[in-house]
Structures are given as structure tokens and as C-alpha cells.
Amino acid sequence: MIVAVTGSGGKLGRATVERLRDHGHEVIGFDLTGPAGPGYTRVDLADYGQVLDALLGVTARHSGVDALVHLAAIPVNGLIPDAATFDNNVTASFHVLHAAYRAGIRRIVTASSITATGFPFEVAPPFLPLDETVSAAYNTYALGKIAEEAISAQLVTWAEGTSITALRFTNVVGPDEYATFERAGEPGYRRDLLGSWIDARDGALAVELALEHAQPGFEVYNVTHPLSGIADPSRVAAERWFPGTPMAADLGEHESLFSARKIVERLGFAPEHDWR
């Protein structure tokens, strides 16, 4: 396929572009910065005209794309004022999703987040491991992700055959960031992430699988390593962090408390990297 990737210069974006190209796809990166050449076009996602024009075709770059991967965003609260985080991310996502609709792109994968499920979990989750049925926002970044999922769920019905998959990524760890797991035995380590994590290269694998298995309609998947990023058994950590919260009887010894069960069962997700 010819695939447009927004946010191609980010940690997850770079890994996604590399994986898709390695597996035979032609990739056009859309971002504010990137390497000069046929695989990248500078696009300001705040400008709807630029987004629509870029998806329809760019002279000497492409004449249309088969699929869209939307990863671009202000990645966390605090980099800019809170309301600006929401305004930037939701506006950019609307521009991308609506432009894709106008351009006739019917296979879309978009980045959501663990934050849309209750991060930093000062309010205990209703059950563990936490699955895709739960939505809760406690900051403007998370609120934006919930809004983007709602927009996707509606836009997917506007054109027959459209597939939009929202991937709720947990903390994305680059290949050069594994030193943080030296703290894996600390009692509070990754509590705000339910102990979860995902290597950027395995995040790219999730994107590839979502593209390959796209079906008409809107679908949400958690993207996390099936095994936790902490040293303690998951049940021990859950009882320490969230006493009294119901836990699945079949919870694995080191199973992620941010559930990977759906993506494993439905898409065959099998990460290739483990901090252990």
C-alpha cells in the first residue's frame, strides 16, 4: 500500500515508517520536520487546506494514498498550556480524519492513549486487567483522546466500507531508553501506567497489524506488551496500588494490568522486544 503517516518524525512515527517500508509499503511522512526527499512532505495539520491537499496528492511525491496512519500530536500535558493541548490535538485529528473522508481514504489507523482510560489512576480502575470498555479522562490530553475516538466512531459511518482503528498506546519506550527498567523493582514504578509499557518497534508492529486486519467499522485496541514493565507479580502490585479492586481470576503472574488480551486474540499481536 501507499501509506501516509502523520507524526512521522516522532518516536513511534519513525519506528512505524521504518517497519512499513521494510515490509514493502510505500510511506509518505507528514510532519513539520523530516528528512528531505520523496518519503516526506512538510504539512501543518492545523491548516485543513494543507492536510486535504496533501492527502489528495503532492507533485513529485504521490498522487493519492491507500491508507492513513495518524500519530501526530502534542504527546503529553505540560509542554504547552492545557487548553492549547486539547485545541491542538483535537483540531489536528479532525482535520486529518475529515480530510481522509473527503479524499476517499477508507483504511485509517489513529493513535489514542492509555490516558483515555483513567491515567494517572488516582481514581482506581473498576477492574483489572483494564480493557477497552473503559473510558475516563483526568487531563486535557486524555479528554482530547476521548473526543477523537468519538469523532472516529461517527465519521466511520459516513462512507461505506470505512475502517478506523484507534490504538490506545501506553508509554512508548525507545530502543535507547531501557535503562529506566533498572527501577522496575521499586514499589511505585509505573503505577500511573498500571505497570504497562511498549517498545516503539512493537508499537509499529501493532500499527502494521491494524492496517492488515482492517475491517469496516470503528475498533479500539490497547497497545501494551502482554507482560508488565515491573518486577513484582501483577497480583501483588495490583493489591498494593489498588486494594479492593476486582481482578480476573486468570490474571497471569506478570500479565500487564493494562490488558493486551484483545489485540493478542484478534490481531495476533506478539511483541518482539522485552525489557527482561
mmCIF file of C-alpha atoms in Angstrom:
data_model
loop_
_atom_site.group_PDB
_atom_site.id
_atom_site.type_symbol
_atom_site.label_atom_id
_atom_site.label_comp_id
_atom_site.label_asym_id
_atom_site.label_seq_id
_atom_site.Cartn_x
_atom_site.Cartn_y
_atom_site.Cartn_z
ATOM 1 C CA MET A 1 0.000 0.000 0.000
ATOM 2 C CA ILE A 2 0.869 3.663 -0.222
ATOM 3 C CA VAL A 3 0.536 4.838 3.373
ATOM 4 C CA ALA A 4 0.529 8.376 4.749
ATOM 5 C CA VAL A 5 1.929 8.644 8.288
ATOM 6 C CA THR A 6 1.367 11.840 10.256
ATOM 7 C CA GLY A 7 3.842 12.498 13.033
ATOM 8 C CA SER A 8 6.450 10.588 11.043
ATOM 9 C CA GLY A 9 9.272 12.355 12.867
ATOM 10 C CA GLY A 10 8.233 11.215 16.352
ATOM 11 C CA LYS A 11 9.483 8.227 18.310
ATOM 12 C CA LEU A 12 6.590 5.981 17.306
ATOM 13 C CA GLY A 13 6.332 7.606 13.879
ATOM 14 C CA ARG A 14 9.939 6.819 12.958
ATOM 15 C CA ALA A 15 9.540 3.201 14.028
ATOM 16 C CA THR A 16 6.286 2.898 12.084
ATOM 17 C CA VAL A 17 7.726 4.369 8.898
ATOM 18 C CA GLU A 18 10.712 2.024 9.109
ATOM 19 C CA ARG A 19 8.608 -1.084 9.699
ATOM 20 C CA LEU A 20 6.097 -0.355 6.954
ATOM 21 C CA ARG A 21 8.860 0.334 4.447
ATOM 22 C CA ASP A 22 10.733 -2.804 5.479
ATOM 23 C CA HIS A 23 7.568 -4.801 4.763
ATOM 24 C CA GLY A 24 7.086 -3.454 1.268
ATOM 25 C CA HIS A 25 4.802 -0.452 1.704
ATOM 26 C CA GLU A 26 5.472 2.968 0.211
ATOM 27 C CA VAL A 27 5.320 5.519 3.025
ATOM 28 C CA ILE A 28 4.838 9.280 2.832
ATOM 29 C CA GLY A 29 5.639 11.026 6.090
ATOM 30 C CA PHE A 30 3.626 14.134 7.006
ATOM 31 C CA ASP A 31 5.123 16.261 9.779
ATOM 32 C CA LEU A 32 6.523 19.705 10.481
ATOM 33 C CA THR A 33 10.079 18.355 10.276
ATOM 34 C CA GLY A 34 11.620 15.432 8.455
ATOM 35 C CA PRO A 35 14.286 14.280 6.022
ATOM 36 C CA ALA A 36 14.266 15.932 2.609
ATOM 37 C CA GLY A 37 13.248 13.568 -0.164
ATOM 38 C CA PRO A 38 10.332 11.686 -1.711
ATOM 39 C CA GLY A 39 9.303 9.986 1.540
ATOM 40 C CA TYR A 40 8.462 13.175 3.421
ATOM 41 C CA THR A 41 6.295 16.262 2.928
ATOM 42 C CA ARG A 42 6.057 19.144 5.382
ATOM 43 C CA VAL A 43 2.421 19.538 6.418
ATOM 44 C CA ASP A 44 0.932 21.764 9.115
ATOM 45 C CA LEU A 45 -2.028 19.761 10.470
ATOM 46 C CA ALA A 46 -3.528 22.922 11.951
ATOM 47 C CA ASP A 47 -4.283 24.022 8.372
ATOM 48 C CA TYR A 48 -7.135 21.931 6.937
ATOM 49 C CA GLY A 49 -6.341 23.006 3.402
ATOM 50 C CA GLN A 50 -2.792 21.695 3.674
ATOM 51 C CA VAL A 51 -4.000 18.389 5.106
ATOM 52 C CA LEU A 52 -6.630 17.793 2.418
ATOM 53 C CA ASP A 53 -4.291 18.847 -0.377
ATOM 54 C CA ALA A 54 -1.501 16.602 0.954
ATOM 55 C CA LEU A 55 -3.780 13.557 1.162
ATOM 56 C CA LEU A 56 -5.154 14.132 -2.336
ATOM 57 C CA GLY A 57 -1.674 14.306 -3.815
ATOM 58 C CA VAL A 58 1.630 16.134 -3.769
ATOM 59 C CA THR A 59 3.510 16.818 -7.008
ATOM 60 C CA ALA A 60 6.662 14.673 -7.240
ATOM 61 C CA ARG A 61 5.616 12.821 -4.082
ATOM 62 C CA HIS A 62 2.361 10.918 -4.643
ATOM 63 C CA SER A 63 -0.986 11.077 -6.419
ATOM 64 C CA GLY A 64 -3.080 9.645 -3.592
ATOM 65 C CA VAL A 65 -2.705 7.158 -0.748
ATOM 66 C CA ASP A 66 -4.334 3.832 0.104
ATOM 67 C CA ALA A 67 -4.212 4.152 3.880
ATOM 68 C CA LEU A 68 -3.569 6.669 6.638
ATOM 69 C CA VAL A 69 -1.792 6.311 9.973
ATOM 70 C CA HIS A 70 -2.389 9.323 12.228
ATOM 71 C CA LEU A 71 0.204 9.549 15.004
ATOM 72 C CA ALA A 72 0.863 13.301 15.203
ATOM 73 C CA ALA A 73 0.034 15.082 18.474
ATOM 74 C CA ILE A 74 1.359 17.152 21.313
ATOM 75 C CA PRO A 75 2.331 13.971 23.209
ATOM 76 C CA VAL A 76 1.612 14.905 26.814
ATOM 77 C CA ASN A 77 0.174 17.598 29.059
ATOM 78 C CA GLY A 78 2.593 20.282 30.206
ATOM 79 C CA LEU A 79 4.502 21.041 27.006
ATOM 80 C CA ILE A 80 2.055 23.821 26.187
ATOM 81 C CA PRO A 81 -0.884 25.202 28.227
ATOM 82 C CA ASP A 82 -3.618 22.650 28.964
ATOM 83 C CA ALA A 83 -6.372 24.125 26.805
ATOM 84 C CA ALA A 84 -3.905 24.525 23.942
ATOM 85 C CA THR A 85 -3.050 20.813 24.180
ATOM 86 C CA PHE A 86 -6.715 19.925 23.691
ATOM 87 C CA ASP A 87 -7.272 22.504 20.938
ATOM 88 C CA ASN A 88 -4.163 21.467 19.001
ATOM 89 C CA ASN A 89 -4.702 17.719 19.167
ATOM 90 C CA VAL A 90 -8.440 17.565 18.568
ATOM 91 C CA THR A 91 -8.319 20.103 15.748
ATOM 92 C CA ALA A 92 -5.436 18.309 14.049
ATOM 93 C CA SER A 93 -7.191 14.953 14.364
ATOM 94 C CA PHE A 94 -10.449 16.312 12.995
ATOM 95 C CA HIS A 95 -8.600 17.839 10.056
ATOM 96 C CA VAL A 96 -6.835 14.548 9.309
ATOM 97 C CA LEU A 97 -9.892 12.312 9.708
ATOM 98 C CA HIS A 98 -12.271 14.571 7.799
ATOM 99 C CA ALA A 99 -9.738 15.172 5.026
ATOM 100 C CA ALA A 100 -9.282 11.408 4.725
ATOM 101 C CA TYR A 101 -13.047 11.078 4.319
ATOM 102 C CA ARG A 102 -13.066 13.745 1.614
ATOM 103 C CA ALA A 103 -10.085 12.143 -0.127
ATOM 104 C CA GLY A 104 -11.724 8.721 -0.211
ATOM 105 C CA ILE A 105 -9.258 7.039 2.164
ATOM 106 C CA ARG A 106 -11.129 4.193 3.807
ATOM 107 C CA ARG A 107 -8.381 2.456 5.829
ATOM 108 C CA ILE A 108 -7.269 4.515 8.822
ATOM 109 C CA VAL A 109 -5.291 3.791 11.994
ATOM 110 C CA THR A 110 -5.113 6.523 14.615
ATOM 111 C CA ALA A 111 -3.232 6.844 17.886
ATOM 112 C CA SER A 112 -5.248 7.001 21.078
ATOM 113 C CA SER A 113 -3.779 6.536 24.541
ATOM 114 C CA ILE A 114 -3.855 4.787 27.900
ATOM 115 C CA THR A 115 -4.648 8.244 29.271
ATOM 116 C CA ALA A 116 -8.174 7.816 27.860
ATOM 117 C CA THR A 117 -8.766 5.023 30.382
ATOM 118 C CA GLY A 118 -8.087 6.948 33.598
ATOM 119 C CA PHE A 119 -4.372 7.823 33.744
ATOM 120 C CA PRO A 120 -2.751 8.549 36.202
ATOM 121 C CA PHE A 121 -5.224 6.283 38.033
ATOM 122 C CA GLU A 122 -5.553 8.356 41.179
ATOM 123 C CA VAL A 123 -9.111 7.054 40.870
ATOM 124 C CA ALA A 124 -8.794 3.273 40.966
ATOM 125 C CA PRO A 125 -9.766 1.390 37.799
ATOM 126 C CA PRO A 126 -13.067 -0.520 38.028
ATOM 127 C CA PHE A 127 -11.341 -3.869 37.417
ATOM 128 C CA LEU A 128 -8.022 -5.371 36.352
ATOM 129 C CA PRO A 129 -6.649 -6.014 33.845
ATOM 130 C CA LEU A 130 -8.236 -2.881 32.398
ATOM 131 C CA ASP A 131 -9.741 -3.447 28.950
ATOM 132 C CA GLU A 132 -11.057 -1.317 26.099
ATOM 133 C CA THR A 133 -14.571 -0.944 27.526
ATOM 134 C CA VAL A 134 -13.420 1.757 29.970
ATOM 135 C CA SER A 135 -13.049 5.464 29.131
ATOM 136 C CA ALA A 136 -12.117 8.123 31.678
ATOM 137 C CA ALA A 137 -10.199 11.401 31.356
ATOM 138 C CA TYR A 138 -8.404 13.360 34.084
ATOM 139 C CA ASN A 139 -6.403 15.831 31.978
ATOM 140 C CA THR A 140 -6.886 17.705 28.714
ATOM 141 C CA TYR A 141 -4.676 15.361 26.708
ATOM 142 C CA ALA A 142 -6.838 12.407 27.759
ATOM 143 C CA LEU A 143 -10.036 14.379 27.168
ATOM 144 C CA GLY A 144 -8.823 15.066 23.654
ATOM 145 C CA LYS A 145 -8.205 11.380 23.003
ATOM 146 C CA ILE A 146 -11.730 10.505 24.128
ATOM 147 C CA ALA A 147 -13.083 13.243 21.849
ATOM 148 C CA GLU A 148 -11.010 11.910 18.943
ATOM 149 C CA GLU A 149 -12.319 8.377 19.499
ATOM 150 C CA ALA A 150 -15.881 9.743 19.492
ATOM 151 C CA ILE A 151 -15.225 11.646 16.249
ATOM 152 C CA SER A 152 -13.802 8.491 14.668
ATOM 153 C CA ALA A 153 -16.789 6.406 15.739
ATOM 154 C CA GLN A 154 -19.098 8.818 13.944
ATOM 155 C CA LEU A 155 -17.040 9.567 10.836
ATOM 156 C CA VAL A 156 -16.561 5.864 10.121
ATOM 157 C CA THR A 157 -20.281 5.663 9.262
ATOM 158 C CA TRP A 158 -20.169 8.454 6.670
ATOM 159 C CA ALA A 159 -18.758 6.352 3.835
ATOM 160 C CA GLU A 160 -19.459 2.673 3.256
ATOM 161 C CA GLY A 161 -16.514 0.369 3.839
ATOM 162 C CA THR A 162 -14.539 2.770 6.026
ATOM 163 C CA SER A 163 -12.337 1.262 8.735
ATOM 164 C CA ILE A 164 -10.936 3.344 11.596
ATOM 165 C CA THR A 165 -8.855 1.635 14.270
ATOM 166 C CA ALA A 166 -7.880 3.567 17.407
ATOM 167 C CA LEU A 167 -4.805 2.189 19.154
ATOM 168 C CA ARG A 168 -4.567 3.105 22.836
ATOM 169 C CA PHE A 169 -0.801 3.185 23.238
ATOM 170 C CA THR A 170 0.732 3.018 26.675
ATOM 171 C CA ASN A 171 4.164 4.534 27.415
ATOM 172 C CA VAL A 172 6.289 4.063 24.295
ATOM 173 C CA VAL A 173 9.889 3.114 25.082
ATOM 174 C CA GLY A 174 12.625 3.662 22.516
ATOM 175 C CA PRO A 175 15.431 1.138 21.988
ATOM 176 C CA ASP A 176 17.799 3.530 23.773
ATOM 177 C CA GLU A 177 15.528 4.031 26.817
ATOM 178 C CA TYR A 178 15.691 0.642 28.531
ATOM 179 C CA ALA A 179 17.834 1.980 31.382
ATOM 180 C CA THR A 180 14.642 3.116 33.111
ATOM 181 C CA PHE A 181 13.810 -0.536 33.841
ATOM 182 C CA GLU A 182 16.606 -0.522 36.408
ATOM 183 C CA ARG A 183 13.850 0.867 38.654
ATOM 184 C CA ALA A 184 11.438 -1.991 37.897
ATOM 185 C CA GLY A 185 11.630 -3.293 41.463
ATOM 186 C CA GLU A 186 10.568 -0.003 43.095
ATOM 187 C CA PRO A 187 7.070 -0.215 44.674
ATOM 188 C CA GLY A 188 5.640 2.766 42.781
ATOM 189 C CA TYR A 189 7.389 2.253 39.457
ATOM 190 C CA ARG A 190 4.903 2.634 36.559
ATOM 191 C CA ARG A 191 1.917 2.716 38.909
ATOM 192 C CA ASP A 192 0.393 5.558 36.839
ATOM 193 C CA LEU A 193 0.666 3.249 33.789
ATOM 194 C CA LEU A 194 -0.737 0.158 35.545
ATOM 195 C CA GLY A 195 2.768 -1.251 35.180
ATOM 196 C CA SER A 196 2.490 -1.237 31.381
ATOM 197 C CA TRP A 197 4.892 -0.318 28.567
ATOM 198 C CA ILE A 198 5.538 -0.948 24.855
ATOM 199 C CA ASP A 199 8.703 -0.848 22.780
ATOM 200 C CA ALA A 200 8.376 1.651 19.909
ATOM 201 C CA ARG A 201 9.194 -1.106 17.409
ATOM 202 C CA ASP A 202 6.371 -3.248 18.774
ATOM 203 C CA GLY A 203 4.073 -0.245 18.658
ATOM 204 C CA ALA A 204 4.887 -0.115 14.953
ATOM 205 C CA LEU A 205 4.010 -3.820 14.708
ATOM 206 C CA ALA A 206 0.578 -3.026 16.190
ATOM 207 C CA VAL A 207 0.061 -0.342 13.533
ATOM 208 C CA GLU A 208 1.015 -2.782 10.773
ATOM 209 C CA LEU A 209 -1.368 -5.442 12.103
ATOM 210 C CA ALA A 210 -4.197 -2.915 12.417
ATOM 211 C CA LEU A 211 -3.707 -1.916 8.790
ATOM 212 C CA GLU A 212 -3.564 -5.520 7.592
ATOM 213 C CA HIS A 213 -6.626 -6.665 9.564
ATOM 214 C CA ALA A 214 -8.753 -3.565 8.992
ATOM 215 C CA GLN A 215 -12.473 -4.286 8.805
ATOM 216 C CA PRO A 216 -15.295 -1.811 8.121
ATOM 217 C CA GLY A 217 -16.320 -0.008 11.296
ATOM 218 C CA PHE A 218 -14.629 1.510 14.333
ATOM 219 C CA GLU A 219 -12.470 -0.562 16.673
ATOM 220 C CA VAL A 220 -10.329 0.210 19.728
ATOM 221 C CA TYR A 221 -7.318 -1.774 20.934
ATOM 222 C CA ASN A 222 -4.985 -1.312 23.884
ATOM 223 C CA VAL A 223 -1.366 -1.458 22.748
ATOM 224 C CA THR A 224 0.864 -2.730 25.528
ATOM 225 C CA HIS A 225 3.322 -5.538 25.984
ATOM 226 C CA PRO A 226 1.317 -8.507 27.315
ATOM 227 C CA LEU A 227 3.860 -8.734 30.150
ATOM 228 C CA SER A 228 4.309 -5.903 32.642
ATOM 229 C CA GLY A 229 7.192 -3.499 32.949
ATOM 230 C CA ILE A 230 7.618 -4.169 36.670
ATOM 231 C CA ALA A 231 9.438 -6.849 38.681
ATOM 232 C CA ASP A 232 6.650 -7.794 41.123
ATOM 233 C CA PRO A 233 3.935 -10.265 40.168
ATOM 234 C CA SER A 234 0.954 -8.389 38.785
ATOM 235 C CA ARG A 235 -1.451 -9.501 41.502
ATOM 236 C CA VAL A 236 0.949 -8.295 44.204
ATOM 237 C CA ALA A 237 1.334 -4.894 42.538
ATOM 238 C CA ALA A 238 -2.417 -4.540 41.978
ATOM 239 C CA GLU A 239 -3.210 -5.288 45.622
ATOM 240 C CA ARG A 240 -0.626 -2.705 46.720
ATOM 241 C CA TRP A 241 -1.735 0.011 44.302
ATOM 242 C CA PHE A 242 -5.488 -0.560 44.170
ATOM 243 C CA PRO A 243 -6.632 -2.520 47.236
ATOM 244 C CA GLY A 244 -10.111 -3.953 46.813
ATOM 245 C CA THR A 245 -10.208 -3.605 43.019
ATOM 246 C CA PRO A 246 -11.620 -6.766 41.391
ATOM 247 C CA MET A 247 -9.062 -8.835 39.479
ATOM 248 C CA ALA A 248 -9.562 -11.510 36.839
ATOM 249 C CA ALA A 249 -9.249 -14.991 38.280
ATOM 250 C CA ASP A 250 -6.982 -15.978 35.401
ATOM 251 C CA LEU A 251 -4.619 -12.991 35.690
ATOM 252 C CA GLY A 252 -1.166 -14.141 34.613
ATOM 253 C CA GLU A 253 1.768 -13.881 37.002
ATOM 254 C CA HIS A 254 3.342 -10.956 35.141
ATOM 255 C CA GLU A 255 0.429 -10.062 32.869
ATOM 256 C CA SER A 256 0.034 -6.374 32.080
ATOM 257 C CA LEU A 257 -2.694 -4.740 34.189
ATOM 258 C CA PHE A 258 -3.477 -2.662 31.083
ATOM 259 C CA SER A 259 -4.944 -5.513 29.111
ATOM 260 C CA ALA A 260 -3.390 -6.754 25.873
ATOM 261 C CA ARG A 261 -5.826 -9.659 25.594
ATOM 262 C CA LYS A 262 -7.973 -8.211 22.802
ATOM 263 C CA ILE A 263 -5.142 -7.255 20.453
ATOM 264 C CA VAL A 264 -3.385 -10.571 21.058
ATOM 265 C CA GLU A 265 -6.509 -12.631 20.416
ATOM 266 C CA ARG A 266 -7.911 -10.685 17.461
ATOM 267 C CA LEU A 267 -4.807 -9.417 15.659
ATOM 268 C CA GLY A 268 -2.227 -11.983 16.727
ATOM 269 C CA PHE A 269 -0.076 -9.294 18.343
ATOM 270 C CA ALA A 270 3.208 -10.842 19.535
ATOM 271 C CA PRO A 271 5.798 -8.259 20.599
ATOM 272 C CA GLU A 272 9.390 -8.948 19.655
ATOM 273 C CA HIS A 273 11.087 -6.995 22.476
ATOM 274 C CA ASP A 274 11.050 -7.467 26.254
ATOM 275 C CA TRP A 275 12.886 -5.450 28.900
ATOM 276 C CA ARG A 276 13.575 -8.649 30.808
#
